[in-house]
Coordinates of C-alpha atoms and ligand atoms in Angstrom, one line a residue:
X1 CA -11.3 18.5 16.2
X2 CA -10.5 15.0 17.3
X3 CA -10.2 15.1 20.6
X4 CA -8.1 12.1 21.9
X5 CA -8.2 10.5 25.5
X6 CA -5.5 11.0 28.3
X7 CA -2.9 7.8 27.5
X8 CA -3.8 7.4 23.9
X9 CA -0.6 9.1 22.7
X10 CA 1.5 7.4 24.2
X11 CA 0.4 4.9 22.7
X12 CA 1.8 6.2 19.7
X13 CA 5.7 6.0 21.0
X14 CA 7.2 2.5 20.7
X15 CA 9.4 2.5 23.8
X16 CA 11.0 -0.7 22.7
X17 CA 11.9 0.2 19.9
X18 CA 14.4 3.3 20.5
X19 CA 17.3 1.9 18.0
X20 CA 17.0 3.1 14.2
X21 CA 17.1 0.3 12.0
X22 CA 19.5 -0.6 9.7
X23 CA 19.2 0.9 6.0
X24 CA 18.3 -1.9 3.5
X25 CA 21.5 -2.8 2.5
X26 CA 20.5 -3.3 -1.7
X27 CA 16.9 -2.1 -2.6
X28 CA 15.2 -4.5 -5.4
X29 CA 15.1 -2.0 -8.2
X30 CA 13.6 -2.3 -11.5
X31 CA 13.8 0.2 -14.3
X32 CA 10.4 0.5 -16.2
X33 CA 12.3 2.2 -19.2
X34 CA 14.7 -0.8 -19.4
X35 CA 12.6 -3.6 -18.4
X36 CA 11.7 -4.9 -21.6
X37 CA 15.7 -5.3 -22.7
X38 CA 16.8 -5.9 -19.1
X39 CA 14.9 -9.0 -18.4
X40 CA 12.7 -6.6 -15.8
X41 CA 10.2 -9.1 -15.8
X42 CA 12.7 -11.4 -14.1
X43 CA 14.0 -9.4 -11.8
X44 CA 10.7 -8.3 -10.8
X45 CA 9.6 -11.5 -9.9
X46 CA 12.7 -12.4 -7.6
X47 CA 11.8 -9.0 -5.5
X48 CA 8.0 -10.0 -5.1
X49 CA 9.3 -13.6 -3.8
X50 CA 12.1 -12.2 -1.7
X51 CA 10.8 -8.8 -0.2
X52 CA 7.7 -8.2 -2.1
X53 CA 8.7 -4.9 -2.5
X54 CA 10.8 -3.3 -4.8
X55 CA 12.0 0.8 -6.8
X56 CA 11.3 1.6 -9.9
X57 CA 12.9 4.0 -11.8
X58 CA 12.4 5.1 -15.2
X59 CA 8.5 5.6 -14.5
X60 CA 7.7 7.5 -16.9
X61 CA 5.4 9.7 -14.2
X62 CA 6.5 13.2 -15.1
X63 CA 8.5 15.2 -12.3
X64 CA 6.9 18.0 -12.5
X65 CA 3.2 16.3 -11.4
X66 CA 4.9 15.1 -8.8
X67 CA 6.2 17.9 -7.8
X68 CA 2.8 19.5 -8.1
X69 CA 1.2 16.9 -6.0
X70 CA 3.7 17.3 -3.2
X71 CA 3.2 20.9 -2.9
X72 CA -0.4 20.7 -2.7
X73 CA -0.3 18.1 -0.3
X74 CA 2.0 20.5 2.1
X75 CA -0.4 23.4 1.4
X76 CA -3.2 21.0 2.4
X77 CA -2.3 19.8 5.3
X78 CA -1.0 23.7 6.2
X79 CA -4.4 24.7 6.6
X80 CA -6.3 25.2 10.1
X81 CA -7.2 22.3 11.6
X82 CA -11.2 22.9 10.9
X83 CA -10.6 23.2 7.3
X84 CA -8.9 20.0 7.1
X85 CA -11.6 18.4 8.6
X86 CA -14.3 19.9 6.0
X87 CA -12.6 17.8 3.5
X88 CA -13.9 14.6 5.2
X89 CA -17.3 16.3 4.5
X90 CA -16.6 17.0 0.8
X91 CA -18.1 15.4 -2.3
X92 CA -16.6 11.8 -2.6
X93 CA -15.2 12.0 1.3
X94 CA -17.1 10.8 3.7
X95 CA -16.2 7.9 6.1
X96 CA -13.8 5.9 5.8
X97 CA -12.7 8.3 3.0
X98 CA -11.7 11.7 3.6
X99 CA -9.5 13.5 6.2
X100 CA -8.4 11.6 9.4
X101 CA -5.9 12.7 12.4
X102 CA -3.7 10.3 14.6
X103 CA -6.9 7.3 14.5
X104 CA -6.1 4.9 11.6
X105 CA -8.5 2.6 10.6
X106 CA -11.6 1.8 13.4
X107 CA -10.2 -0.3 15.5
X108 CA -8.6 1.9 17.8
X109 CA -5.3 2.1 15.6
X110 CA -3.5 5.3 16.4
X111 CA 0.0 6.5 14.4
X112 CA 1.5 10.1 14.6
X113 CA 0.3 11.2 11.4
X114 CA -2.5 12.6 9.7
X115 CA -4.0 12.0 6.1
X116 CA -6.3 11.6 3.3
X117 CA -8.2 8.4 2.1
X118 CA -9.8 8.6 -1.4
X119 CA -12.0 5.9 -3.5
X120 CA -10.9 6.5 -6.8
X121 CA -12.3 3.5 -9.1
X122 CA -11.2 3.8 -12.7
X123 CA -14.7 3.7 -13.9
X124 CA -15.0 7.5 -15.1
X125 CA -11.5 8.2 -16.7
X126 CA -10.8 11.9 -17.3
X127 CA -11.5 13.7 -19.9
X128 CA -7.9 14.8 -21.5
X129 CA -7.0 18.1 -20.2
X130 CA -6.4 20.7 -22.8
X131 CA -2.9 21.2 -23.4
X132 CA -1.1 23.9 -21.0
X133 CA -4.9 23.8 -18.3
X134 CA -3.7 23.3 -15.1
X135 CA -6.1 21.3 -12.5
X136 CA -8.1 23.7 -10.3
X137 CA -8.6 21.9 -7.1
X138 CA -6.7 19.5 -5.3
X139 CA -9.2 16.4 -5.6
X140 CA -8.6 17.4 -9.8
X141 CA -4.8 17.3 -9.4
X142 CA -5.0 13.9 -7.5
X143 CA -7.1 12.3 -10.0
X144 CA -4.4 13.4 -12.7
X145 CA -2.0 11.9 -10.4
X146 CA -4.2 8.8 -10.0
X147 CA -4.6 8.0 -13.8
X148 CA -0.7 8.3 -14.4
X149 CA 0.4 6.4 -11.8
X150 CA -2.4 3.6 -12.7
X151 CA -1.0 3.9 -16.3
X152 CA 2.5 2.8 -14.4
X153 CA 0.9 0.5 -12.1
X154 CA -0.7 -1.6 -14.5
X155 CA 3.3 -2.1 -16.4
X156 CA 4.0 -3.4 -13.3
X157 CA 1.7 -5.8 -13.0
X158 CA 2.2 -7.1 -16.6
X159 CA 6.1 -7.7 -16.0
X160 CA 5.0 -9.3 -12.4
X161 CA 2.4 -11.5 -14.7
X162 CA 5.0 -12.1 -17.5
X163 CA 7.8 -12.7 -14.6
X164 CA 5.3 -16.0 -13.0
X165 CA 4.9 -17.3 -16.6
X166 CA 1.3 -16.4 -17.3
X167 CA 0.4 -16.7 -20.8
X168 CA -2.6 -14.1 -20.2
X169 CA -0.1 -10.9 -19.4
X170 CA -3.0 -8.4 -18.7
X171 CA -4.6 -10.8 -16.4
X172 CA -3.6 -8.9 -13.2
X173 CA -3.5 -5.6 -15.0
X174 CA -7.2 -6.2 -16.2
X175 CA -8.4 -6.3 -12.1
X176 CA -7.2 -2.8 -11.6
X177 CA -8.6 -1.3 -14.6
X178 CA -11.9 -2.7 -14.0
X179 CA -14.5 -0.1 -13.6
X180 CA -15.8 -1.0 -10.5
X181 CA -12.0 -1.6 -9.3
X182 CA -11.7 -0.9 -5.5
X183 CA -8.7 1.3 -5.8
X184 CA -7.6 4.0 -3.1
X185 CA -5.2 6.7 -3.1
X186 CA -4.0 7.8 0.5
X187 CA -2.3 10.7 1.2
X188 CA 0.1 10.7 4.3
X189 CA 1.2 13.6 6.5
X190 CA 3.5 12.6 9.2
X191 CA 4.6 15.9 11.3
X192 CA 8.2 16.2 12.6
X193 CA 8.3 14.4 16.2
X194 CA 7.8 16.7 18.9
X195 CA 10.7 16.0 21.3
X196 CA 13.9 13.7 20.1
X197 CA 13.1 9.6 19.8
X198 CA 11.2 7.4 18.0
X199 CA 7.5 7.5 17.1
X200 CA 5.3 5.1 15.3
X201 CA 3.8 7.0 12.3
X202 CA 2.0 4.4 10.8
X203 CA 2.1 0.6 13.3
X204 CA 3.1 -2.4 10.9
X205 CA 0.7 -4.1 8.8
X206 CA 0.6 -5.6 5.5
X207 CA -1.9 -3.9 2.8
X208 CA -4.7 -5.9 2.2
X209 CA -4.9 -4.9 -1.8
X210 CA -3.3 -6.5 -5.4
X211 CA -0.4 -3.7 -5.3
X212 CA 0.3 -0.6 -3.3
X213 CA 2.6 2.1 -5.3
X214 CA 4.2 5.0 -3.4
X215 CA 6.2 8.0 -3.4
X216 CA 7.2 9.9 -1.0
X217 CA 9.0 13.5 -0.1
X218 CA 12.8 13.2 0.7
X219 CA 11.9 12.6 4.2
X220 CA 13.1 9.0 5.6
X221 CA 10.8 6.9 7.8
X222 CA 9.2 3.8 6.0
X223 CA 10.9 0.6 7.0
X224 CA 9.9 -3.0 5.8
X225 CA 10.5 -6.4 7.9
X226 CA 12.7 -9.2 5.7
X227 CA 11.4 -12.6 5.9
X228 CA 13.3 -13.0 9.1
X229 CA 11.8 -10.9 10.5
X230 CA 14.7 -8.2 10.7
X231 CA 13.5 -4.6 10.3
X232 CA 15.0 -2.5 8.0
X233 CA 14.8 1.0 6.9
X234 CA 14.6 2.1 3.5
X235 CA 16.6 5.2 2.1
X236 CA 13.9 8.0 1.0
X237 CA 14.3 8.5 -3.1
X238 CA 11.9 11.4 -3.8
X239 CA 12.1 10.7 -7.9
X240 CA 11.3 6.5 -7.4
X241 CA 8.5 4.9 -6.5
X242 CA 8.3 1.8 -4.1
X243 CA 5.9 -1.1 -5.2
X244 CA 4.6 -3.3 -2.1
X245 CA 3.2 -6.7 -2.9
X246 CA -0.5 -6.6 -0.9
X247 CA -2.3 -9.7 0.4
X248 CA -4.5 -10.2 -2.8
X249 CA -1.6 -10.6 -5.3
X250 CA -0.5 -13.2 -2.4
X251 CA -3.5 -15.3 -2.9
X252 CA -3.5 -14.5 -6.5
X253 CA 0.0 -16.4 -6.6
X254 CA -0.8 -18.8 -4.1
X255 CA 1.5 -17.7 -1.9
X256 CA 4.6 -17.4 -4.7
X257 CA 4.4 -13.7 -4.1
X258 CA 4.2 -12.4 -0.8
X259 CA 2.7 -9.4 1.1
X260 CA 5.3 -7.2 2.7
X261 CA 5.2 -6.0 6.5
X262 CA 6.0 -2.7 6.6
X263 CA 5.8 0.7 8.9
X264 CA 6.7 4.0 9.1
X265 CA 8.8 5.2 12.0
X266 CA 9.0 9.3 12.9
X267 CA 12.5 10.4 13.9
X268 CA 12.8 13.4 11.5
X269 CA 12.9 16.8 12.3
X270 CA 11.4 17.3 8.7
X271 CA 7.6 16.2 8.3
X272 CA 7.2 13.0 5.8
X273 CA 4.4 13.3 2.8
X274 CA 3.8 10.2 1.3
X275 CA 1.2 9.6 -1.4
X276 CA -0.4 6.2 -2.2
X277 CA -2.3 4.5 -4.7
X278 CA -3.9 1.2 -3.9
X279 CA -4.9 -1.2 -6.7
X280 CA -7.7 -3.7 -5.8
X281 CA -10.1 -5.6 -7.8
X282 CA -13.5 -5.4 -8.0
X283 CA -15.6 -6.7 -5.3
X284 CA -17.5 -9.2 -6.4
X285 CA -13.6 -10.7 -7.9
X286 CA -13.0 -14.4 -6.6
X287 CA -9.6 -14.5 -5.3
X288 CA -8.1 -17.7 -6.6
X289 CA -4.6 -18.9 -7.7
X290 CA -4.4 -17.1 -11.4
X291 CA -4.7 -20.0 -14.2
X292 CA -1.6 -21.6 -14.9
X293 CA 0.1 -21.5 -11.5
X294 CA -1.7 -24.1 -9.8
X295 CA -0.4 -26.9 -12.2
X296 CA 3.4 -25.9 -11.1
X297 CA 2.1 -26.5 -7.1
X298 CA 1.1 -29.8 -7.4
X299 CA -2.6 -28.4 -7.5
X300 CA -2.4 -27.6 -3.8
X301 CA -4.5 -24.4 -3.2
X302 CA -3.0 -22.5 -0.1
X303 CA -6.2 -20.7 0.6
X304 CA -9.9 -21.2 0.3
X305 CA -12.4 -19.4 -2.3
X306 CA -13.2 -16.0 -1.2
X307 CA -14.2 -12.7 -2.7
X308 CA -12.5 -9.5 -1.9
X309 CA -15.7 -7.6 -0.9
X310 CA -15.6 -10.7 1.4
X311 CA -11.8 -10.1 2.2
X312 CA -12.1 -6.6 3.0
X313 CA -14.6 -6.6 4.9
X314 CA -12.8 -9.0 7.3
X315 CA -9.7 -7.1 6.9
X316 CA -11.8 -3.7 7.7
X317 CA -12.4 -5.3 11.3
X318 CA -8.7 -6.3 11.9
X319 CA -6.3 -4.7 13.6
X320 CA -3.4 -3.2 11.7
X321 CA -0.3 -5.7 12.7
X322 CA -3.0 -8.1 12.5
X323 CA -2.4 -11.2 10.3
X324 CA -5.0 -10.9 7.6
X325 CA -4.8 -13.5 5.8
X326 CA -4.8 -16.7 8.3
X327 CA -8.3 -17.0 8.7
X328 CA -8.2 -18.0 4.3
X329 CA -5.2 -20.6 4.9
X330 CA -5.8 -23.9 4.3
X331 CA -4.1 -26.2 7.4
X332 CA -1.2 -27.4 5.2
X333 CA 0.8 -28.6 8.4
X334 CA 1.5 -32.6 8.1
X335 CA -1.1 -33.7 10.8
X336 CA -3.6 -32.1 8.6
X337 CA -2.7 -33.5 5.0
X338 CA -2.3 -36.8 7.1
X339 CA -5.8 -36.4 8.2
X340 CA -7.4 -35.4 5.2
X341 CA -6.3 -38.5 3.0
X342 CA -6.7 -41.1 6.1
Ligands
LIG1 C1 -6.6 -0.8 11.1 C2 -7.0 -0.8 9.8 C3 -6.6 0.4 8.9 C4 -6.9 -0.2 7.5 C5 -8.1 -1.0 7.8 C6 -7.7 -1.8 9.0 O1 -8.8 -2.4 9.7 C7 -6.7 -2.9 8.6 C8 -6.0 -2.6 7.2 C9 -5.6 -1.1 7.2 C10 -5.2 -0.6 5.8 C11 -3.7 -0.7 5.5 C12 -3.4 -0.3 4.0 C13 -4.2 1.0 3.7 O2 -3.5 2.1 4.3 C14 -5.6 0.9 4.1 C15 -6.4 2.1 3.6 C16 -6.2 -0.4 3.8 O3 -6.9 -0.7 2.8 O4 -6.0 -1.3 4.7 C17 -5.7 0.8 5.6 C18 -7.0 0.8 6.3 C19 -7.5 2.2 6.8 O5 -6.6 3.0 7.1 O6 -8.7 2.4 6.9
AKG2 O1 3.3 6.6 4.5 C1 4.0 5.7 4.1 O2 5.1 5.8 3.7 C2 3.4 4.3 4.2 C3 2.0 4.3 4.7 C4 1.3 3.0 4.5 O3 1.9 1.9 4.6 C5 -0.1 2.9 4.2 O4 -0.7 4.0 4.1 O5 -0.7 1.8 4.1
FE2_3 FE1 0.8 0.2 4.0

């Protein structure tokens, strides 16, 4: 049982800030089915500068998995408290990765929510089910889940790479189906709010990977912050998924692209399940400005040379709303360039 001290959960309520925000008013959205005749590559790119998040439809992920998943995350998290907790035991669980209550992360992060946190690298793809066999244990039905929504993922990231003008269209796809890719899949529980109000679910933060991808129940709650800051909440659409731009793919683009801040916000009376697969590279992967985009900035490299084992472990001792990526910045202000060529 996690026993938390007197205080913490309060922590957990955001007093100031009791007002819902406003739904985003037109959601990027990008149909995979289409992309190809409705310049998708395009359009992707303009939501990955503008929001760095953006729907897609047309997936091509079939309904009923999904459907599947969802109920066995419901039946999952169902289960007594000490069973949950086995699973953090279980083969491939362990810590960080397994089942966690109300704690995010270790640096004293707390959110009204509970969950699962998986490795799943691509580097031993599953055997092809027979036709008509139906997974036997959760972890199985995940890693079916995993491998489709990879299969998706990766469509993404060639119409993000075709969208930025690289002639090499896999190269982003290529990091995420690398053996040794760091992916995760996280699977989110957020119970109904015990008394009327506002709780935070999960505090803001940007995702430190290439590309998050994630579905959710039809339960409202996540809510993204526009470049000016403004919060706003995004409409739950229990058939689409919802493609967050993570702070790699930022440094990847040199800063073209750009991480989204997001959070989820409890106000339902209706618990939120929300499943997410995180794409990262391989650890020992330099993260540098992908070939070609460099020439169109002058040469100017935003950030300095740095792996992502080297990344994440920095990340790993952040806070959540922290701001990840500063530490990798370059001083671009005037003074500085002023300095450096005097
Ligand atoms: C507070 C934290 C939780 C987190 C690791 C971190 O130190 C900062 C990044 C957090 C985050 C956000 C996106 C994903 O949910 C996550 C699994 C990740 O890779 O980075 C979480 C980490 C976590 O929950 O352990
Ligand atoms: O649960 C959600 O909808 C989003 C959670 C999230 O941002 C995360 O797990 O990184
Ligand atoms: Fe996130």
């Amino acid at each position: 049982m996690v026993v938390l001290a007197k205080g913490e959960l309060e922590q957990i309520a955001l007093p100031a800030v009791q007002r819902a925000a406003p739904p985003l008013a037109a959601v990027p959205e990008v149909d995979l089915a289409m992309a190809a005749a409705n310049a998708g590559a395009r359009a992707v790119a303009r939501a990955c500068e503008e929001h760095g998040f953006f729907k897609v439809t047309g997936h091509g992920v079939p309904a009923p998995l999904l459907a599947r998943v969802e109920a066995a995350a419901a039946a999952f998290f169902a289960l007594p408290q000490q069973e949950k907790e086995k699973a953090a035991a279980a083969p491939g669980g362990g810590s960080p990765f397994g089942y966690a209550s109300k704690r995010i992360g270790g640096n004293g992060d707390l959110g009204w929510v509970e969950y699962l946190l998986l490795g799943v690298s691509a580097a031993a793809p599953l055997p092809a089910a027979p036709a008509g066999a139906s997974p036997c244990s959760f972890r199985d039905l995940l890693d079916e889940y995993v491998a489709a929504v990879r299969r998706m993922t990766c469509a993404v990231l060639e119409l993000m790479a075709e969208g930025l003008g690289l002639e090499d269209t896999g190269a982003l796809a290529r990091l995420v189906l690398a053996g040794d890719s760091d992916s995760m899949l996280r699977v989110n529980h957020y119970p109904p709010r015990p008394e009327p109000g506002r709780l935070t679910g999960f505090g803001e933060h940007t995702d430190p990977q290439i590309i998050s991808v994630l579905r959710s129940n039809a339960t409202a709650g996540l809510e993204i912050s526009l470049r000016d800051g403004t919060w706003v909440a995004v409409p739950a659409d229990a058939d689409s998924f919802f493609v967050n731009v993570g702070d790699a793919l930022q440094v990847l683009t040199n800063g073209r692209f750009r991480s989204v801040r997001h959070r989820v916000m409890v106000s339902s009376a209706r618990p939120r399940v929300s499943v997410i697969f995180f794409g990262g590279p391989p650890p020992r992967e330099r993260l540098a400005p992908l070939p070609g985009l460099l020439d169109r900035e002058g040469g100017r490299r935003r950030y300095r040379d740095f792996t992502w084992r080297e990344y994440k472990t920095s990340a790993y001792r952040t806070k959540l709303a922290d701001n990840r990526l500063g530490r990798f910045e370059f001083d671009t202000t005037p003074a500085a360039a002023a300095a450096a060529s005097s």
